[in-house]
């Protein structure tokens, strides 16, 4: 039997939101007792046996209609509280799952939003955090950035995230771990490219916004041509998006690899030859047509590049561009890259590749951080 009458659900939800708000600023030792009470009430309300539950589910959906925004607030608040105390982490995780199930229960009468942008439109005051979204008759949890990014208002859905500053974070499958001087980064295990794909969850989008941080290892040479010769002809084998056209990071979308952004690792800040950044003063290397102006390039070394991980100068952050490299930091948006396709939408997955035309024992551009959003 249900231990609470359904008409009291709104009042119950209000109490939860009030408790969440008050406990955010109060000392956490009282949180466990509060959480246990809510967990027990929720269990009694929804999960104990009830005759003819199918019939009663319609009443639940009707009664909870005005409580969706409160439940969204619960999910967000609990998500942001997860890391505040190891002693309450388990309780918070269980409460978060319960709140998510309540939202899923409501899905039939009032569908869950399919994107962070739709959520922002429905609830303009929503804060950045984790939310339950719907896709193809299923639900999933995604991080929503409700602030302005890349010159566009909130409602960005995050597809990709890595932060190797977190000691508990591992490199994506297939990537090689670099460690030096407290820096952890993920690069290539072999020659060529290593790749990771980020599904779109069938989300339709027309904008991509993101940033990547990495480091130079060894003698990277950006997009320096690599020629093969046949009789009187020479051919640049690094002119195809499906190849290791860059020493650095390639970001594309879809199975045909439509170019989104390229992040190059040049040889040295003071260099002007073809293996330096194309944005370096005095460098005349041609940028491939499919890249255009959609790239960032930086170097971690100054002068002769040795086989080491240059941890003192993070790449693609728009900082510490000296000498001939100065123009490379004076580009719009850096460290954020942005592609706006106007009215053209897609559900393509995003692919991130770390590439190089030589062995990683000689050169690499491992990444330590990335976040990619769509809307």
mmCIF file of C-alpha atoms in Angstrom:
data_model
loop_
_atom_site.group_PDB
_atom_site.id
_atom_site.type_symbol
_atom_site.label_atom_id
_atom_site.label_comp_id
_atom_site.label_asym_id
_atom_site.label_seq_id
_atom_site.Cartn_x
_atom_site.Cartn_y
_atom_site.Cartn_z
ATOM 1 C CA UNK A 1 0.000 0.000 0.000
ATOM 2 C CA UNK A 2 1.109 3.573 -0.622
ATOM 3 C CA UNK A 3 1.924 5.207 2.710
ATOM 4 C CA UNK A 4 1.187 8.724 1.442
ATOM 5 C CA UNK A 5 -1.918 9.866 -0.370
ATOM 6 C CA UNK A 6 -1.138 11.049 -3.884
ATOM 7 C CA UNK A 7 -2.546 14.593 -3.470
ATOM 8 C CA UNK A 8 0.279 15.266 -0.988
ATOM 9 C CA UNK A 9 2.996 14.678 -3.606
ATOM 10 C CA UNK A 10 3.453 18.342 -4.531
ATOM 11 C CA UNK A 11 3.889 19.261 -0.882
ATOM 12 C CA UNK A 12 6.391 16.417 -0.502
ATOM 13 C CA UNK A 13 8.356 17.606 -3.537
ATOM 14 C CA UNK A 14 8.387 21.164 -2.176
ATOM 15 C CA UNK A 15 9.801 19.880 1.099
ATOM 16 C CA UNK A 16 12.593 18.033 -0.759
ATOM 17 C CA UNK A 17 13.585 21.129 -2.714
ATOM 18 C CA UNK A 18 13.517 23.187 0.484
ATOM 19 C CA UNK A 19 15.696 20.637 2.272
ATOM 20 C CA UNK A 20 18.144 20.486 -0.665
ATOM 21 C CA UNK A 21 18.458 24.268 -0.698
ATOM 22 C CA UNK A 22 18.967 24.506 3.052
ATOM 23 C CA UNK A 23 21.423 21.604 3.236
ATOM 24 C CA UNK A 24 23.591 23.051 0.476
ATOM 25 C CA UNK A 25 24.641 25.789 2.896
ATOM 26 C CA UNK A 26 24.408 23.835 6.158
ATOM 27 C CA UNK A 27 26.974 21.484 7.633
ATOM 28 C CA UNK A 28 26.997 18.082 5.949
ATOM 29 C CA UNK A 29 26.907 15.940 9.147
ATOM 30 C CA UNK A 30 23.103 16.457 9.206
ATOM 31 C CA UNK A 31 22.768 15.476 5.553
ATOM 32 C CA UNK A 32 22.846 11.710 6.062
ATOM 33 C CA UNK A 33 19.884 11.759 8.460
ATOM 34 C CA UNK A 34 17.962 14.009 6.079
ATOM 35 C CA UNK A 35 18.834 11.801 3.100
ATOM 36 C CA UNK A 36 17.746 8.626 4.887
ATOM 37 C CA UNK A 37 14.357 10.185 5.585
ATOM 38 C CA UNK A 38 13.826 11.178 1.975
ATOM 39 C CA UNK A 39 14.979 7.799 0.688
ATOM 40 C CA UNK A 40 12.558 5.984 3.014
ATOM 41 C CA UNK A 41 9.670 8.279 2.077
ATOM 42 C CA UNK A 42 10.367 7.793 -1.611
ATOM 43 C CA UNK A 43 10.532 4.030 -1.198
ATOM 44 C CA UNK A 44 7.227 3.962 0.650
ATOM 45 C CA UNK A 45 5.607 6.249 -1.869
ATOM 46 C CA UNK A 46 6.545 4.420 -5.059
ATOM 47 C CA UNK A 47 8.141 1.040 -4.581
ATOM 48 C CA UNK A 48 6.100 -0.883 -1.985
ATOM 49 C CA UNK A 49 3.352 -3.150 -3.281
ATOM 50 C CA UNK A 50 0.177 -1.457 -4.463
ATOM 51 C CA UNK A 51 -2.833 -3.280 -6.002
ATOM 52 C CA UNK A 52 -3.635 -2.409 -9.594
ATOM 53 C CA UNK A 53 -0.562 -0.174 -9.953
ATOM 54 C CA UNK A 54 -1.185 0.272 -13.695
ATOM 55 C CA UNK A 55 -4.423 2.097 -12.957
ATOM 56 C CA UNK A 56 -2.822 4.150 -10.226
ATOM 57 C CA UNK A 57 0.142 5.112 -12.452
ATOM 58 C CA UNK A 58 -2.166 7.428 -14.386
ATOM 59 C CA UNK A 59 -2.996 9.200 -11.130
ATOM 60 C CA UNK A 60 0.711 9.479 -10.330
ATOM 61 C CA UNK A 61 1.449 11.017 -13.711
ATOM 62 C CA UNK A 62 -1.419 13.473 -13.328
ATOM 63 C CA UNK A 63 -0.513 14.410 -9.779
ATOM 64 C CA UNK A 64 3.176 14.926 -10.571
ATOM 65 C CA UNK A 65 2.560 17.127 -13.619
ATOM 66 C CA UNK A 66 3.216 20.351 -11.717
ATOM 67 C CA UNK A 67 6.196 18.860 -9.886
ATOM 68 C CA UNK A 68 8.525 18.226 -12.825
ATOM 69 C CA UNK A 69 10.496 21.436 -12.364
ATOM 70 C CA UNK A 70 10.949 20.631 -8.676
ATOM 71 C CA UNK A 71 12.253 17.160 -9.575
ATOM 72 C CA UNK A 72 14.647 18.623 -12.137
ATOM 73 C CA UNK A 73 15.945 20.874 -9.357
ATOM 74 C CA UNK A 74 16.428 17.820 -7.143
ATOM 75 C CA UNK A 75 18.470 15.993 -9.793
ATOM 76 C CA UNK A 76 20.651 19.050 -10.367
ATOM 77 C CA UNK A 77 21.187 19.775 -6.678
ATOM 78 C CA UNK A 78 22.010 16.168 -5.837
ATOM 79 C CA UNK A 79 24.386 15.913 -8.800
ATOM 80 C CA UNK A 80 26.306 18.939 -7.584
ATOM 81 C CA UNK A 81 26.423 17.547 -4.025
ATOM 82 C CA UNK A 82 27.870 14.170 -5.016
ATOM 83 C CA UNK A 83 31.499 15.134 -4.475
ATOM 84 C CA UNK A 84 31.102 17.198 -1.292
ATOM 85 C CA UNK A 85 31.562 14.368 1.187
ATOM 86 C CA UNK A 86 32.707 10.788 0.826
ATOM 87 C CA UNK A 87 30.569 9.792 3.846
ATOM 88 C CA UNK A 88 27.363 10.816 2.095
ATOM 89 C CA UNK A 89 28.333 9.972 -1.479
ATOM 90 C CA UNK A 90 26.522 6.629 -1.507
ATOM 91 C CA UNK A 91 23.311 8.101 -0.136
ATOM 92 C CA UNK A 92 23.435 10.948 -2.636
ATOM 93 C CA UNK A 93 23.964 8.527 -5.522
ATOM 94 C CA UNK A 94 20.900 6.506 -4.505
ATOM 95 C CA UNK A 95 18.780 9.634 -4.131
ATOM 96 C CA UNK A 96 19.909 10.830 -7.540
ATOM 97 C CA UNK A 97 18.797 7.557 -9.113
ATOM 98 C CA UNK A 98 15.425 7.763 -7.362
ATOM 99 C CA UNK A 99 14.876 11.304 -8.575
ATOM 100 C CA UNK A 100 15.820 10.250 -12.089
ATOM 101 C CA UNK A 101 13.313 7.394 -11.933
ATOM 102 C CA UNK A 102 10.627 9.840 -10.852
ATOM 103 C CA UNK A 103 11.367 11.928 -13.910
ATOM 104 C CA UNK A 104 11.262 8.846 -16.121
ATOM 105 C CA UNK A 105 7.880 7.912 -14.602
ATOM 106 C CA UNK A 106 6.582 11.260 -15.760
ATOM 107 C CA UNK A 107 7.783 10.667 -19.308
ATOM 108 C CA UNK A 108 4.534 9.264 -20.728
ATOM 109 C CA UNK A 109 2.321 12.259 -19.950
ATOM 110 C CA UNK A 110 4.948 15.002 -20.246
ATOM 111 C CA UNK A 111 7.982 13.826 -22.278
ATOM 112 C CA UNK A 112 11.434 14.526 -20.925
ATOM 113 C CA UNK A 113 13.489 17.076 -22.878
ATOM 114 C CA UNK A 114 15.642 15.641 -25.642
ATOM 115 C CA UNK A 115 18.409 18.203 -25.258
ATOM 116 C CA UNK A 116 19.823 20.732 -22.829
ATOM 117 C CA UNK A 117 18.612 23.460 -25.165
ATOM 118 C CA UNK A 118 15.027 22.228 -24.879
ATOM 119 C CA UNK A 119 15.426 21.979 -21.105
ATOM 120 C CA UNK A 120 16.729 25.557 -20.975
ATOM 121 C CA UNK A 121 13.736 26.681 -23.031
ATOM 122 C CA UNK A 122 11.295 24.935 -20.679
ATOM 123 C CA UNK A 123 13.039 26.007 -17.477
ATOM 124 C CA UNK A 124 15.105 29.170 -18.156
ATOM 125 C CA UNK A 125 16.478 29.323 -14.605
ATOM 126 C CA UNK A 126 18.066 25.850 -14.808
ATOM 127 C CA UNK A 127 21.666 25.707 -13.597
ATOM 128 C CA UNK A 128 24.558 23.895 -15.221
ATOM 129 C CA UNK A 129 24.721 20.280 -14.094
ATOM 130 C CA UNK A 130 23.651 16.732 -14.890
ATOM 131 C CA UNK A 131 20.140 16.140 -16.183
ATOM 132 C CA UNK A 132 18.047 13.256 -17.473
ATOM 133 C CA UNK A 133 17.310 13.539 -21.194
ATOM 134 C CA UNK A 134 15.299 11.307 -23.512
ATOM 135 C CA UNK A 135 16.199 9.680 -26.808
ATOM 136 C CA UNK A 136 14.619 6.839 -28.824
ATOM 137 C CA UNK A 137 12.274 5.778 -25.994
ATOM 138 C CA UNK A 138 15.203 5.654 -23.582
ATOM 139 C CA UNK A 139 16.696 8.033 -21.049
ATOM 140 C CA UNK A 140 20.295 8.991 -20.361
ATOM 141 C CA UNK A 141 22.144 11.410 -18.116
ATOM 142 C CA UNK A 142 24.043 14.293 -19.713
ATOM 143 C CA UNK A 143 25.878 17.357 -18.475
ATOM 144 C CA UNK A 144 24.171 20.591 -19.523
ATOM 145 C CA UNK A 145 26.059 23.879 -19.651
ATOM 146 C CA UNK A 146 23.439 26.560 -19.114
ATOM 147 C CA UNK A 147 25.879 29.457 -19.431
ATOM 148 C CA UNK A 148 26.975 31.265 -22.572
ATOM 149 C CA UNK A 149 29.584 29.416 -24.610
ATOM 150 C CA UNK A 150 31.160 30.436 -27.905
ATOM 151 C CA UNK A 151 29.007 33.552 -28.066
ATOM 152 C CA UNK A 152 25.762 31.601 -27.837
ATOM 153 C CA UNK A 153 23.384 31.368 -24.858
ATOM 154 C CA UNK A 154 23.018 28.368 -22.556
ATOM 155 C CA UNK A 155 21.562 24.976 -23.335
ATOM 156 C CA UNK A 156 24.703 23.187 -24.534
ATOM 157 C CA UNK A 157 24.719 19.367 -24.318
ATOM 158 C CA UNK A 158 28.132 17.908 -23.525
ATOM 159 C CA UNK A 159 29.165 14.943 -25.658
ATOM 160 C CA UNK A 160 32.807 14.597 -24.611
ATOM 161 C CA UNK A 161 34.825 15.241 -21.471
ATOM 162 C CA UNK A 162 38.266 14.274 -20.185
ATOM 163 C CA UNK A 163 40.254 15.786 -17.333
ATOM 164 C CA UNK A 164 43.515 14.013 -16.622
ATOM 165 C CA UNK A 165 44.174 16.337 -13.676
ATOM 166 C CA UNK A 166 41.792 14.000 -11.872
ATOM 167 C CA UNK A 167 43.980 11.166 -10.609
ATOM 168 C CA UNK A 168 41.040 8.773 -10.887
ATOM 169 C CA UNK A 169 40.623 9.492 -14.606
ATOM 170 C CA UNK A 170 41.957 6.978 -17.110
ATOM 171 C CA UNK A 171 42.929 7.495 -20.734
ATOM 172 C CA UNK A 172 40.320 6.460 -23.298
ATOM 173 C CA UNK A 173 40.624 2.903 -24.540
ATOM 174 C CA UNK A 174 43.524 2.504 -26.957
ATOM 175 C CA UNK A 175 45.345 5.667 -25.875
ATOM 176 C CA UNK A 176 48.800 5.664 -24.288
ATOM 177 C CA UNK A 177 49.365 7.326 -20.904
ATOM 178 C CA UNK A 178 52.146 9.927 -20.557
ATOM 179 C CA UNK A 179 53.264 11.027 -17.075
ATOM 180 C CA UNK A 180 55.864 13.671 -16.274
ATOM 181 C CA UNK A 181 56.227 16.228 -13.498
ATOM 182 C CA UNK A 182 52.684 15.725 -12.256
ATOM 183 C CA UNK A 183 51.228 16.026 -15.773
ATOM 184 C CA UNK A 184 49.156 13.150 -17.154
ATOM 185 C CA UNK A 185 48.145 13.060 -20.814
ATOM 186 C CA UNK A 186 46.857 10.594 -23.392
ATOM 187 C CA UNK A 187 48.487 10.018 -26.765
ATOM 188 C CA UNK A 188 49.247 7.492 -29.482
ATOM 189 C CA UNK A 189 50.480 3.967 -28.784
ATOM 190 C CA UNK A 190 51.687 3.539 -32.377
ATOM 191 C CA UNK A 191 52.289 5.450 -35.606
ATOM 192 C CA UNK A 192 49.300 7.021 -37.328
ATOM 193 C CA UNK A 193 46.204 8.041 -35.375
ATOM 194 C CA UNK A 194 44.361 6.882 -32.276
ATOM 195 C CA UNK A 195 40.658 7.669 -32.147
ATOM 196 C CA UNK A 196 37.679 8.005 -29.847
ATOM 197 C CA UNK A 197 34.063 8.516 -30.972
ATOM 198 C CA UNK A 198 31.417 10.449 -29.028
ATOM 199 C CA UNK A 199 27.840 9.473 -29.989
ATOM 200 C CA UNK A 200 25.287 12.263 -30.340
ATOM 201 C CA UNK A 201 22.484 10.208 -28.726
ATOM 202 C CA UNK A 202 20.518 11.045 -31.885
ATOM 203 C CA UNK A 203 20.512 14.684 -30.812
ATOM 204 C CA UNK A 204 20.039 17.092 -33.713
ATOM 205 C CA UNK A 205 22.507 19.990 -33.564
ATOM 206 C CA UNK A 206 23.812 22.840 -35.691
ATOM 207 C CA UNK A 207 26.632 24.167 -33.491
ATOM 208 C CA UNK A 208 29.753 22.633 -31.978
ATOM 209 C CA UNK A 209 31.771 24.316 -29.234
ATOM 210 C CA UNK A 210 34.738 22.885 -27.384
ATOM 211 C CA UNK A 211 38.304 23.146 -26.203
ATOM 212 C CA UNK A 212 41.284 20.824 -25.989
ATOM 213 C CA UNK A 213 44.516 21.031 -24.014
ATOM 214 C CA UNK A 214 47.593 18.989 -24.753
ATOM 215 C CA UNK A 215 51.386 18.916 -24.757
ATOM 216 C CA UNK A 216 54.184 18.649 -27.270
ATOM 217 C CA UNK A 217 56.255 15.498 -27.100
ATOM 218 C CA UNK A 218 59.420 15.406 -29.194
ATOM 219 C CA UNK A 219 59.803 17.033 -32.597
ATOM 220 C CA UNK A 220 56.240 17.516 -33.799
ATOM 221 C CA UNK A 221 55.951 19.320 -37.126
ATOM 222 C CA UNK A 222 52.317 20.497 -37.388
ATOM 223 C CA UNK A 223 51.204 20.016 -41.020
ATOM 224 C CA UNK A 224 54.605 19.866 -42.707
ATOM 225 C CA UNK A 225 54.136 18.061 -46.045
ATOM 226 C CA UNK A 226 55.490 14.553 -46.363
ATOM 227 C CA UNK A 227 56.280 13.740 -49.995
ATOM 228 C CA UNK A 228 56.683 10.552 -51.944
ATOM 229 C CA UNK A 229 58.221 10.659 -55.398
ATOM 230 C CA UNK A 230 57.296 8.824 -58.584
ATOM 231 C CA UNK A 231 59.247 9.585 -61.753
ATOM 232 C CA UNK A 232 58.902 13.369 -62.235
ATOM 233 C CA UNK A 233 56.057 13.792 -59.734
ATOM 234 C CA UNK A 234 55.885 14.221 -56.009
ATOM 235 C CA UNK A 235 52.817 13.637 -53.863
ATOM 236 C CA UNK A 236 52.034 14.888 -50.357
ATOM 237 C CA UNK A 237 50.704 11.906 -48.440
ATOM 238 C CA UNK A 238 49.426 14.209 -45.669
ATOM 239 C CA UNK A 239 46.734 15.923 -47.748
ATOM 240 C CA UNK A 240 43.784 13.673 -46.844
ATOM 241 C CA UNK A 241 41.568 14.049 -43.785
ATOM 242 C CA UNK A 242 41.500 10.263 -43.345
ATOM 243 C CA UNK A 243 45.283 10.154 -42.955
ATOM 244 C CA UNK A 244 47.699 11.436 -40.301
ATOM 245 C CA UNK A 245 47.575 14.888 -41.902
ATOM 246 C CA UNK A 246 48.558 16.639 -38.662
ATOM 247 C CA UNK A 247 50.870 16.208 -35.726
ATOM 248 C CA UNK A 248 48.210 17.028 -33.176
ATOM 249 C CA UNK A 249 44.458 16.585 -32.834
ATOM 250 C CA UNK A 250 41.834 16.211 -35.542
ATOM 251 C CA UNK A 251 38.159 16.742 -34.672
ATOM 252 C CA UNK A 252 35.613 15.615 -37.247
ATOM 253 C CA UNK A 253 31.964 14.629 -37.421
ATOM 254 C CA UNK A 254 30.273 11.669 -39.061
ATOM 255 C CA UNK A 255 31.543 8.591 -40.859
ATOM 256 C CA UNK A 256 32.758 10.727 -43.785
ATOM 257 C CA UNK A 257 34.857 12.808 -41.371
ATOM 258 C CA UNK A 258 33.662 16.287 -42.132
ATOM 259 C CA UNK A 259 36.307 18.591 -40.699
ATOM 260 C CA UNK A 260 35.383 20.483 -37.527
ATOM 261 C CA UNK A 261 38.705 21.691 -36.097
ATOM 262 C CA UNK A 262 42.413 20.888 -36.144
ATOM 263 C CA UNK A 263 44.786 21.502 -33.235
ATOM 264 C CA UNK A 264 48.395 21.432 -34.442
ATOM 265 C CA UNK A 265 51.604 20.982 -32.491
ATOM 266 C CA UNK A 266 54.426 22.929 -34.139
ATOM 267 C CA UNK A 267 58.145 22.280 -33.838
ATOM 268 C CA UNK A 268 59.268 25.393 -31.944
ATOM 269 C CA UNK A 269 57.978 28.852 -31.076
ATOM 270 C CA UNK A 270 60.871 30.657 -32.750
ATOM 271 C CA UNK A 271 60.926 28.557 -35.910
ATOM 272 C CA UNK A 272 59.927 29.820 -39.365
ATOM 273 C CA UNK A 273 60.448 26.646 -41.404
ATOM 274 C CA UNK A 274 57.711 24.333 -42.671
ATOM 275 C CA UNK A 275 57.555 22.166 -39.550
ATOM 276 C CA UNK A 276 56.597 25.160 -37.393
ATOM 277 C CA UNK A 277 53.053 26.430 -36.904
ATOM 278 C CA UNK A 278 51.597 27.910 -40.106
ATOM 279 C CA UNK A 279 50.567 30.958 -38.055
ATOM 280 C CA UNK A 280 54.196 31.622 -37.034
ATOM 281 C CA UNK A 281 55.593 34.830 -38.463
ATOM 282 C CA UNK A 282 57.677 34.047 -41.531
ATOM 283 C CA UNK A 283 56.294 30.551 -42.143
ATOM 284 C CA UNK A 284 55.035 29.984 -45.684
ATOM 285 C CA UNK A 285 53.617 26.459 -45.332
ATOM 286 C CA UNK A 286 50.198 26.115 -46.983
ATOM 287 C CA UNK A 287 47.213 25.149 -44.844
ATOM 288 C CA UNK A 288 45.182 22.308 -46.352
ATOM 289 C CA UNK A 289 41.956 23.467 -47.995
ATOM 290 C CA UNK A 290 39.661 21.342 -45.820
ATOM 291 C CA UNK A 291 41.172 22.977 -42.700
ATOM 292 C CA UNK A 292 40.901 26.588 -43.826
ATOM 293 C CA UNK A 293 41.001 28.931 -40.843
ATOM 294 C CA UNK A 294 39.491 26.342 -38.518
ATOM 295 C CA UNK A 295 42.606 25.490 -36.546
ATOM 296 C CA UNK A 296 44.783 26.418 -33.580
ATOM 297 C CA UNK A 297 48.525 25.824 -33.474
ATOM 298 C CA UNK A 298 51.077 26.196 -30.686
ATOM 299 C CA UNK A 299 54.463 24.780 -29.734
ATOM 300 C CA UNK A 300 55.795 23.770 -26.354
ATOM 301 C CA UNK A 301 59.473 24.075 -27.196
ATOM 302 C CA UNK A 302 61.771 26.969 -27.995
ATOM 303 C CA UNK A 303 64.771 26.284 -30.196
ATOM 304 C CA UNK A 304 65.822 22.692 -30.743
ATOM 305 C CA UNK A 305 63.099 20.163 -29.867
ATOM 306 C CA UNK A 306 64.261 17.106 -27.947
ATOM 307 C CA UNK A 307 62.460 13.870 -27.121
ATOM 308 C CA UNK A 308 60.698 15.071 -23.996
ATOM 309 C CA UNK A 309 57.213 16.025 -22.845
ATOM 310 C CA UNK A 310 57.116 19.829 -22.717
ATOM 311 C CA UNK A 311 54.953 20.291 -19.639
ATOM 312 C CA UNK A 312 55.753 23.966 -19.021
ATOM 313 C CA UNK A 313 53.697 25.205 -21.965
ATOM 314 C CA UNK A 314 50.206 23.805 -22.489
ATOM 315 C CA UNK A 315 49.105 23.719 -26.114
ATOM 316 C CA UNK A 316 46.003 25.403 -27.570
ATOM 317 C CA UNK A 317 45.210 27.489 -24.504
ATOM 318 C CA UNK A 318 46.083 30.826 -26.120
ATOM 319 C CA UNK A 319 48.852 31.453 -23.578
ATOM 320 C CA UNK A 320 52.658 31.763 -23.695
ATOM 321 C CA UNK A 321 53.026 32.358 -27.426
ATOM 322 C CA UNK A 322 56.439 33.995 -27.721
ATOM 323 C CA UNK A 323 58.676 35.119 -30.553
ATOM 324 C CA UNK A 324 57.414 34.138 -34.016
ATOM 325 C CA UNK A 325 54.514 32.223 -32.476
ATOM 326 C CA UNK A 326 52.827 35.361 -31.079
ATOM 327 C CA UNK A 327 50.182 35.554 -33.862
ATOM 328 C CA UNK A 328 49.028 32.020 -33.015
ATOM 329 C CA UNK A 329 47.592 33.192 -29.686
ATOM 330 C CA UNK A 330 45.963 36.236 -31.264
ATOM 331 C CA UNK A 331 43.092 34.388 -32.933
ATOM 332 C CA UNK A 332 39.340 34.664 -32.259
ATOM 333 C CA UNK A 333 37.844 32.420 -29.611
ATOM 334 C CA UNK A 334 40.962 30.625 -28.431
ATOM 335 C CA UNK A 335 40.972 28.353 -26.412
ATOM 336 C CA UNK A 336 37.376 27.643 -27.516
ATOM 337 C CA UNK A 337 36.725 26.460 -31.056
ATOM 338 C CA UNK A 338 33.283 27.009 -32.569
ATOM 339 C CA UNK A 339 31.488 25.831 -35.676
ATOM 340 C CA UNK A 340 28.041 27.200 -36.535
ATOM 341 C CA UNK A 341 26.278 25.493 -39.436
ATOM 342 C CA UNK A 342 23.282 27.818 -39.434
ATOM 343 C CA UNK A 343 20.031 26.078 -40.355
ATOM 344 C CA UNK A 344 21.817 22.854 -41.354
ATOM 345 C CA UNK A 345 21.404 20.289 -38.578
ATOM 346 C CA UNK A 346 22.913 16.849 -38.118
ATOM 347 C CA UNK A 347 22.964 13.951 -35.671
ATOM 348 C CA UNK A 348 26.530 12.948 -36.609
ATOM 349 C CA UNK A 349 28.820 11.589 -33.940
ATOM 350 C CA UNK A 350 31.968 13.551 -33.065
ATOM 351 C CA UNK A 351 35.372 11.911 -33.490
ATOM 352 C CA UNK A 352 38.607 13.031 -31.837
ATOM 353 C CA UNK A 353 41.901 11.666 -33.174
ATOM 354 C CA UNK A 354 45.445 12.213 -31.958
ATOM 355 C CA UNK A 355 47.666 11.854 -35.025
ATOM 356 C CA UNK A 356 51.283 11.933 -36.151
ATOM 357 C CA UNK A 357 53.239 10.883 -39.229
ATOM 358 C CA UNK A 358 56.114 9.401 -37.233
ATOM 359 C CA UNK A 359 56.463 6.974 -34.354
ATOM 360 C CA UNK A 360 55.315 8.262 -30.936
ATOM 361 C CA UNK A 361 58.808 7.501 -29.706
ATOM 362 C CA UNK A 362 59.877 10.521 -31.759
ATOM 363 C CA UNK A 363 56.834 12.812 -31.700
ATOM 364 C CA UNK A 364 53.339 13.016 -30.258
ATOM 365 C CA UNK A 365 50.771 15.531 -29.000
ATOM 366 C CA UNK A 366 48.982 13.831 -26.087
ATOM 367 C CA UNK A 367 45.828 15.470 -24.719
ATOM 368 C CA UNK A 368 45.190 16.168 -21.040
ATOM 369 C CA UNK A 369 41.798 17.830 -21.220
ATOM 370 C CA UNK A 370 38.865 18.189 -23.565
ATOM 371 C CA UNK A 371 35.202 19.109 -23.462
ATOM 372 C CA UNK A 372 32.931 19.248 -26.507
ATOM 373 C CA UNK A 373 29.358 20.558 -26.587
ATOM 374 C CA UNK A 374 26.603 20.707 -29.196
ATOM 375 C CA UNK A 375 23.286 22.519 -29.508
#
